[in-house]
Amino acid sequence: MTFPDQKHSFDSQAAILLAAMSYQTYPLYSEGRLTLPKGYQLRYIIRAFADVETPTEHAYGFVAESANTIIIAFRGYAAYPADLLAAYDILQIPYPFASDAGKTSRGFTCLYQSARDSLIQKVNKLSSAKKLFITGHNYGGALAALAGLDFALNTKFPRPYVFTYGSPRIGDHAFAQRFNQAVSDSFRIVNIHDPFPTFPSPKYPPPFTEEGVYYQHVKAKLPVSFQLKNTPRNNAIACYFQAVSQLDPAFSRSICTENPGFCPDAEICVPFNRGCKAIEHRSEQR
């Protein structure tokens, strides 16, 4: 696997660590369980309201801190139907945290806004001498992009490192342009067989709205490839973790061995090609 040259160096070990951190947002949501690697402490659980019509509060991630690093991790799709309704709310509103940053998805922007003040207050209490990483998988990647620009412009952390995995688009051309200017270290890791990054569509022309709605990805796309013949598996954070682990297998083995329960199980990442045969077989048995 090769990544294109970047203006700033890409840290493969950070990509592996942050993929596992992104994975940890899911057991935190579903089971209230969080496993962090040695040296990291939980500082805050991010809670937010999804669905502008009937706001519902859920856990959307966490803040963890080590001696040198702060990590903000956002989860993706897990709470039904709140997350789905937020994702499908693709009408756009002005990005609320900068005057010249275009428009962003109403569903995700309102979700992030509901958590934003408390999140920034908590993180601003931590040392600005530490590196700040913001990460997210799936819909969490959209939240990470919203937070990345916000933290770069409005906090004492002007240079956040943003790593996302299978993220959808979040804003229009003006937002992408402002993000790309302000967030110099942004790495959007994308499985070329993953359909989630193709949503929302780049263009919803009138009469969808009077002026149309337009979306553009932020930089910088770093392609990986795994084809598992299944949409959820092609977007699974476990499989993204497995893919980026190939960049530094020794480091990946080390963090997984030293921190039981931290890394995702890659069992679902085995490809299969059964077509409709299983269904046909059961139909014949009736």
CSV table of C-alpha atoms in Angstrom, one decimal:
chain,number,residue,atom,x,y,z
A,1,MET,CA,0.0,0.0,0.0
A,2,THR,CA,1.4,3.4,-0.9
A,3,PHE,CA,0.1,6.8,0.0
A,4,PRO,CA,0.7,10.0,-2.0
A,5,ASP,CA,3.3,12.5,-0.8
A,6,GLN,CA,1.9,15.0,1.7
A,7,LYS,CA,3.1,18.5,2.5
A,8,HIS,CA,3.4,17.3,6.1
A,9,SER,CA,4.6,13.8,6.9
A,10,PHE,CA,2.0,11.0,7.3
A,11,ASP,CA,2.5,9.1,10.6
A,12,SER,CA,1.6,5.5,10.0
A,13,GLN,CA,1.8,4.6,13.7
A,14,ALA,CA,-0.7,7.4,14.5
A,15,ALA,CA,-3.0,6.0,11.8
A,16,ILE,CA,-2.9,2.6,13.4
A,17,LEU,CA,-3.4,3.9,16.9
A,18,LEU,CA,-6.3,6.2,15.9
A,19,ALA,CA,-8.1,3.5,14.0
A,20,ALA,CA,-8.1,1.5,17.2
A,21,MET,CA,-9.2,4.5,19.2
A,22,SER,CA,-12.1,5.1,16.7
A,23,TYR,CA,-13.1,1.4,17.2
A,24,GLN,CA,-13.3,2.0,21.0
A,25,THR,CA,-16.1,4.5,20.5
A,26,TYR,CA,-18.5,1.7,19.6
A,27,PRO,CA,-18.2,-0.5,22.8
A,28,LEU,CA,-18.3,2.8,24.8
A,29,TYR,CA,-21.7,3.5,23.2
A,30,SER,CA,-23.1,0.0,23.2
A,31,GLU,CA,-21.7,-1.4,26.4
A,32,GLY,CA,-20.4,1.6,28.4
A,33,ARG,CA,-17.0,-0.1,28.1
A,34,LEU,CA,-13.8,1.6,27.0
A,35,THR,CA,-10.3,0.0,26.7
A,36,LEU,CA,-7.4,2.5,26.3
A,37,PRO,CA,-3.8,1.7,25.7
A,38,LYS,CA,-1.2,1.9,28.5
A,39,GLY,CA,-0.4,5.5,29.3
A,40,TYR,CA,-3.8,7.0,28.3
A,41,GLN,CA,-6.4,8.2,30.7
A,42,LEU,CA,-10.1,9.0,29.9
A,43,ARG,CA,-10.8,12.7,30.4
A,44,TYR,CA,-14.3,13.1,29.0
A,45,ILE,CA,-17.2,11.3,27.4
A,46,ILE,CA,-18.7,13.3,24.5
A,47,ARG,CA,-22.5,13.4,24.6
A,48,ALA,CA,-24.6,15.0,21.9
A,49,PHE,CA,-28.1,15.3,20.5
A,50,ALA,CA,-28.9,13.8,17.1
A,51,ASP,CA,-32.0,14.5,14.9
A,52,VAL,CA,-33.1,18.1,14.8
A,53,GLU,CA,-36.8,17.2,14.8
A,54,THR,CA,-36.8,15.0,18.0
A,55,PRO,CA,-33.3,15.5,19.6
A,56,THR,CA,-32.1,12.4,21.3
A,57,GLU,CA,-28.9,12.3,23.5
A,58,HIS,CA,-26.3,9.6,23.0
A,59,ALA,CA,-22.6,9.1,23.7
A,60,TYR,CA,-20.6,10.0,20.6
A,61,GLY,CA,-17.0,9.6,21.7
A,62,PHE,CA,-14.4,10.5,24.2
A,63,VAL,CA,-11.3,12.5,25.0
A,64,ALA,CA,-8.2,10.6,26.1
A,65,GLU,CA,-4.8,12.0,27.2
A,66,SER,CA,-1.3,10.7,27.6
A,67,ALA,CA,1.9,12.3,28.6
A,68,ASN,CA,2.4,13.9,25.1
A,69,THR,CA,-0.9,13.5,23.3
A,70,ILE,CA,-4.6,14.4,23.5
A,71,ILE,CA,-7.1,12.3,21.4
A,72,ILE,CA,-10.6,13.2,20.5
A,73,ALA,CA,-12.5,10.3,19.0
A,74,PHE,CA,-15.9,10.3,17.5
A,75,ARG,CA,-18.0,7.2,16.6
A,76,GLY,CA,-20.0,6.5,13.5
A,77,TYR,CA,-23.4,5.0,12.9
A,78,ALA,CA,-24.7,3.1,15.9
A,79,ALA,CA,-27.8,4.7,17.3
A,80,TYR,CA,-30.9,3.9,15.3
A,81,PRO,CA,-32.8,5.9,14.1
A,82,ALA,CA,-31.1,9.1,15.5
A,83,ASP,CA,-27.8,8.7,13.6
A,84,LEU,CA,-29.5,7.8,10.4
A,85,LEU,CA,-31.8,10.8,10.6
A,86,ALA,CA,-28.8,13.1,11.2
A,87,ALA,CA,-27.0,11.6,8.3
A,88,TYR,CA,-29.9,12.0,5.9
A,89,ASP,CA,-30.5,15.6,6.9
A,90,ILE,CA,-28.3,16.9,4.1
A,91,LEU,CA,-29.8,20.4,3.9
A,92,GLN,CA,-27.0,22.8,4.7
A,93,ILE,CA,-26.6,25.6,7.2
A,94,PRO,CA,-23.8,28.2,7.5
A,95,TYR,CA,-20.9,26.7,9.5
A,96,PRO,CA,-21.5,28.3,12.9
A,97,PHE,CA,-17.9,28.6,14.2
A,98,ALA,CA,-16.3,30.8,11.5
A,99,SER,CA,-17.6,33.6,9.4
A,100,ASP,CA,-16.0,32.5,6.1
A,101,ALA,CA,-16.3,28.7,6.1
A,102,GLY,CA,-19.2,28.0,3.8
A,103,LYS,CA,-22.1,25.6,4.6
A,104,THR,CA,-22.2,22.2,6.2
A,105,SER,CA,-24.7,19.4,6.7
A,106,ARG,CA,-27.5,20.5,9.0
A,107,GLY,CA,-27.8,17.1,10.6
A,108,PHE,CA,-24.2,16.6,11.6
A,109,THR,CA,-23.6,20.3,12.3
A,110,CYS,CA,-26.4,20.5,14.8
A,111,LEU,CA,-25.2,17.2,16.4
A,112,TYR,CA,-21.7,18.6,16.8
A,113,GLN,CA,-23.0,22.0,18.0
A,114,SER,CA,-24.9,20.3,20.9
A,115,ALA,CA,-21.6,18.9,22.3
A,116,ARG,CA,-19.3,21.6,21.2
A,117,ASP,CA,-19.1,24.0,24.2
A,118,SER,CA,-18.5,21.3,26.8
A,119,LEU,CA,-16.0,19.6,24.6
A,120,ILE,CA,-14.0,22.7,24.0
A,121,GLN,CA,-14.1,23.7,27.6
A,122,LYS,CA,-12.8,20.3,28.7
A,123,VAL,CA,-10.0,20.1,26.1
A,124,ASN,CA,-8.9,23.7,26.7
A,125,LYS,CA,-8.1,22.7,30.3
A,126,LEU,CA,-5.5,20.3,29.0
A,127,SER,CA,-1.9,21.3,28.0
A,128,SER,CA,-1.5,23.1,24.7
A,129,ALA,CA,2.1,21.7,24.6
A,130,LYS,CA,0.6,18.3,23.7
A,131,LYS,CA,-0.3,17.2,20.2
A,132,LEU,CA,-4.1,17.2,19.6
A,133,PHE,CA,-5.4,14.4,17.3
A,134,ILE,CA,-9.0,14.3,16.2
A,135,THR,CA,-10.3,11.1,14.7
A,136,GLY,CA,-13.5,9.4,13.6
A,137,HIS,CA,-14.9,6.5,11.6
A,138,ASN,CA,-17.9,6.6,9.3
A,139,TYR,CA,-20.2,9.4,10.4
A,140,GLY,CA,-17.7,10.1,13.1
A,141,GLY,CA,-15.3,11.3,10.4
A,142,ALA,CA,-17.8,14.0,9.5
A,143,LEU,CA,-17.9,15.1,13.1
A,144,ALA,CA,-14.0,15.1,13.2
A,145,ALA,CA,-13.9,17.4,10.2
A,146,LEU,CA,-16.3,19.8,11.9
A,147,ALA,CA,-14.3,19.7,15.1
A,148,GLY,CA,-11.0,19.9,13.3
A,149,LEU,CA,-11.7,23.3,11.7
A,150,ASP,CA,-13.3,24.6,14.9
A,151,PHE,CA,-10.4,23.6,17.1
A,152,ALA,CA,-7.9,25.1,14.6
A,153,LEU,CA,-9.6,28.5,14.6
A,154,ASN,CA,-11.2,28.8,18.0
A,155,THR,CA,-9.0,27.1,20.6
A,156,LYS,CA,-5.4,27.1,21.9
A,157,PHE,CA,-4.7,24.1,19.6
A,158,PRO,CA,-4.2,25.8,16.2
A,159,ARG,CA,-2.7,22.7,14.6
A,160,PRO,CA,-4.9,19.6,15.2
A,161,TYR,CA,-4.1,16.4,13.4
A,162,VAL,CA,-7.2,15.0,11.8
A,163,PHE,CA,-7.4,11.3,10.8
A,164,THR,CA,-10.7,9.9,9.5
A,165,TYR,CA,-11.7,6.5,8.2
A,166,GLY,CA,-14.5,6.0,5.6
A,167,SER,CA,-15.9,9.5,6.2
A,168,PRO,CA,-18.8,11.0,4.2
A,169,ARG,CA,-18.7,14.5,2.8
A,170,ILE,CA,-19.7,17.2,5.4
A,171,GLY,CA,-19.7,20.6,3.6
A,172,ASP,CA,-19.6,22.6,0.4
A,173,HIS,CA,-16.6,23.9,-1.6
A,174,ALA,CA,-16.2,26.9,0.7
A,175,PHE,CA,-16.1,24.8,3.8
A,176,ALA,CA,-13.6,22.3,2.2
A,177,GLN,CA,-11.4,25.2,1.1
A,178,ARG,CA,-11.4,26.9,4.6
A,179,PHE,CA,-10.7,23.5,6.2
A,180,ASN,CA,-7.8,22.8,3.9
A,181,GLN,CA,-6.3,26.2,4.6
A,182,ALA,CA,-6.6,25.9,8.4
A,183,VAL,CA,-6.0,22.2,9.0
A,184,SER,CA,-2.6,21.5,7.5
A,185,ASP,CA,-2.4,17.9,8.8
A,186,SER,CA,-5.5,16.1,7.6
A,187,PHE,CA,-5.6,12.5,6.4
A,188,ARG,CA,-8.8,11.1,5.0
A,189,ILE,CA,-8.3,7.3,4.8
A,190,VAL,CA,-10.7,5.7,2.3
A,191,ASN,CA,-11.3,2.1,1.2
A,192,ILE,CA,-11.8,2.4,-2.6
A,193,HIS,CA,-14.6,-0.1,-2.3
A,194,ASP,CA,-16.4,1.7,0.6
A,195,PRO,CA,-19.7,3.4,-0.5
A,196,PHE,CA,-20.0,5.6,2.6
A,197,PRO,CA,-17.5,8.2,1.4
A,198,THR,CA,-19.6,8.7,-1.8
A,199,PHE,CA,-22.4,10.2,0.4
A,200,PRO,CA,-23.8,12.8,0.2
A,201,SER,CA,-23.7,13.3,-3.5
A,202,PRO,CA,-21.5,16.2,-4.7
A,203,LYS,CA,-24.5,17.8,-6.3
A,204,TYR,CA,-28.2,18.1,-5.6
A,205,PRO,CA,-29.3,20.6,-8.3
A,206,PRO,CA,-32.6,22.5,-8.2
A,207,PRO,CA,-35.4,21.9,-7.6
A,208,PHE,CA,-34.0,19.9,-4.6
A,209,THR,CA,-33.6,23.4,-3.2
A,210,GLU,CA,-33.9,26.8,-5.0
A,211,GLU,CA,-30.1,27.1,-5.3
A,212,GLY,CA,-29.2,23.5,-5.1
A,213,VAL,CA,-27.0,21.7,-2.5
A,214,TYR,CA,-23.3,20.9,-3.1
A,215,TYR,CA,-20.8,18.8,-1.2
A,216,GLN,CA,-17.0,18.5,-1.5
A,217,HIS,CA,-14.6,16.3,0.5
A,218,VAL,CA,-11.8,17.8,2.6
A,219,LYS,CA,-8.2,16.8,2.0
A,220,ALA,CA,-6.3,14.6,1.8
A,221,LYS,CA,-7.5,11.3,0.4
A,222,LEU,CA,-5.3,8.4,1.3
A,223,PRO,CA,-6.7,5.3,-0.5
A,224,VAL,CA,-6.6,1.7,0.8
A,225,SER,CA,-8.2,-1.3,-0.7
A,226,PHE,CA,-10.2,-4.2,0.7
A,227,GLN,CA,-13.2,-5.8,-1.1
A,228,LEU,CA,-15.3,-7.9,1.2
A,229,LYS,CA,-18.4,-8.1,-1.0
A,230,ASN,CA,-20.5,-6.5,1.7
A,231,THR,CA,-21.3,-2.8,2.3
A,232,PRO,CA,-21.0,-2.7,6.1
A,233,ARG,CA,-17.8,-4.8,6.0
A,234,ASN,CA,-16.2,-2.6,3.4
A,235,ASN,CA,-16.7,0.2,5.8
A,236,ALA,CA,-16.0,-1.6,9.1
A,237,ILE,CA,-13.4,0.0,11.3
A,238,ALA,CA,-11.9,-3.4,12.1
A,239,CYS,CA,-11.0,-3.7,8.4
A,240,TYR,CA,-9.7,-0.2,8.2
A,241,PHE,CA,-7.5,-1.0,11.2
A,242,GLN,CA,-6.3,-4.2,9.5
A,243,ALA,CA,-5.5,-2.2,6.3
A,244,VAL,CA,-3.5,0.6,8.0
A,245,SER,CA,-1.8,-2.0,10.2
A,246,GLN,CA,0.0,-3.2,7.0
A,247,LEU,CA,2.0,0.0,7.1
A,248,ASP,CA,3.7,-1.0,10.3
A,249,PRO,CA,2.9,-4.6,11.3
A,250,ALA,CA,5.3,-4.7,14.2
A,251,PHE,CA,3.8,-1.6,15.8
A,252,SER,CA,0.3,-3.0,15.3
A,253,ARG,CA,1.2,-6.3,16.9
A,254,SER,CA,2.8,-4.5,19.8
A,255,ILE,CA,-0.1,-2.3,20.7
A,256,CYS,CA,-2.6,-5.2,20.4
A,257,THR,CA,-0.5,-7.6,22.4
A,258,GLU,CA,0.3,-5.1,25.2
A,259,ASN,CA,-3.3,-3.8,25.4
A,260,PRO,CA,-5.8,-6.7,25.4
A,261,GLY,CA,-9.2,-5.6,24.2
A,262,PHE,CA,-7.9,-2.4,22.6
A,263,CYS,CA,-7.7,-3.5,19.0
A,264,PRO,CA,-10.7,-4.6,16.9
A,265,ASP,CA,-11.2,-8.2,16.0
A,266,ALA,CA,-10.4,-8.7,12.3
A,267,GLU,CA,-12.5,-11.9,11.9
A,268,ILE,CA,-15.1,-10.0,9.9
A,269,CYS,CA,-12.4,-8.9,7.4
A,270,VAL,CA,-12.2,-12.3,5.6
A,271,PRO,CA,-13.6,-12.0,2.1
A,272,PHE,CA,-16.4,-14.2,0.9
A,273,ASN,CA,-18.2,-14.7,-2.3
A,274,ARG,CA,-21.3,-16.7,-1.8
A,275,GLY,CA,-23.8,-14.8,-4.0
A,276,CYS,CA,-27.3,-16.0,-3.5
A,277,LYS,CA,-26.4,-19.7,-3.1
A,278,ALA,CA,-27.2,-19.9,0.6
A,279,ILE,CA,-30.6,-18.4,0.1
A,280,GLU,CA,-31.3,-20.6,-2.9
A,281,HIS,CA,-30.3,-23.7,-0.8
A,282,ARG,CA,-32.7,-22.8,2.0
A,283,SER,CA,-35.4,-22.1,-0.5
A,284,GLU,CA,-35.0,-25.6,-2.0
A,285,GLN,CA,-35.3,-27.2,1.5
A,286,ARG,CA,-38.8,-25.7,2.1
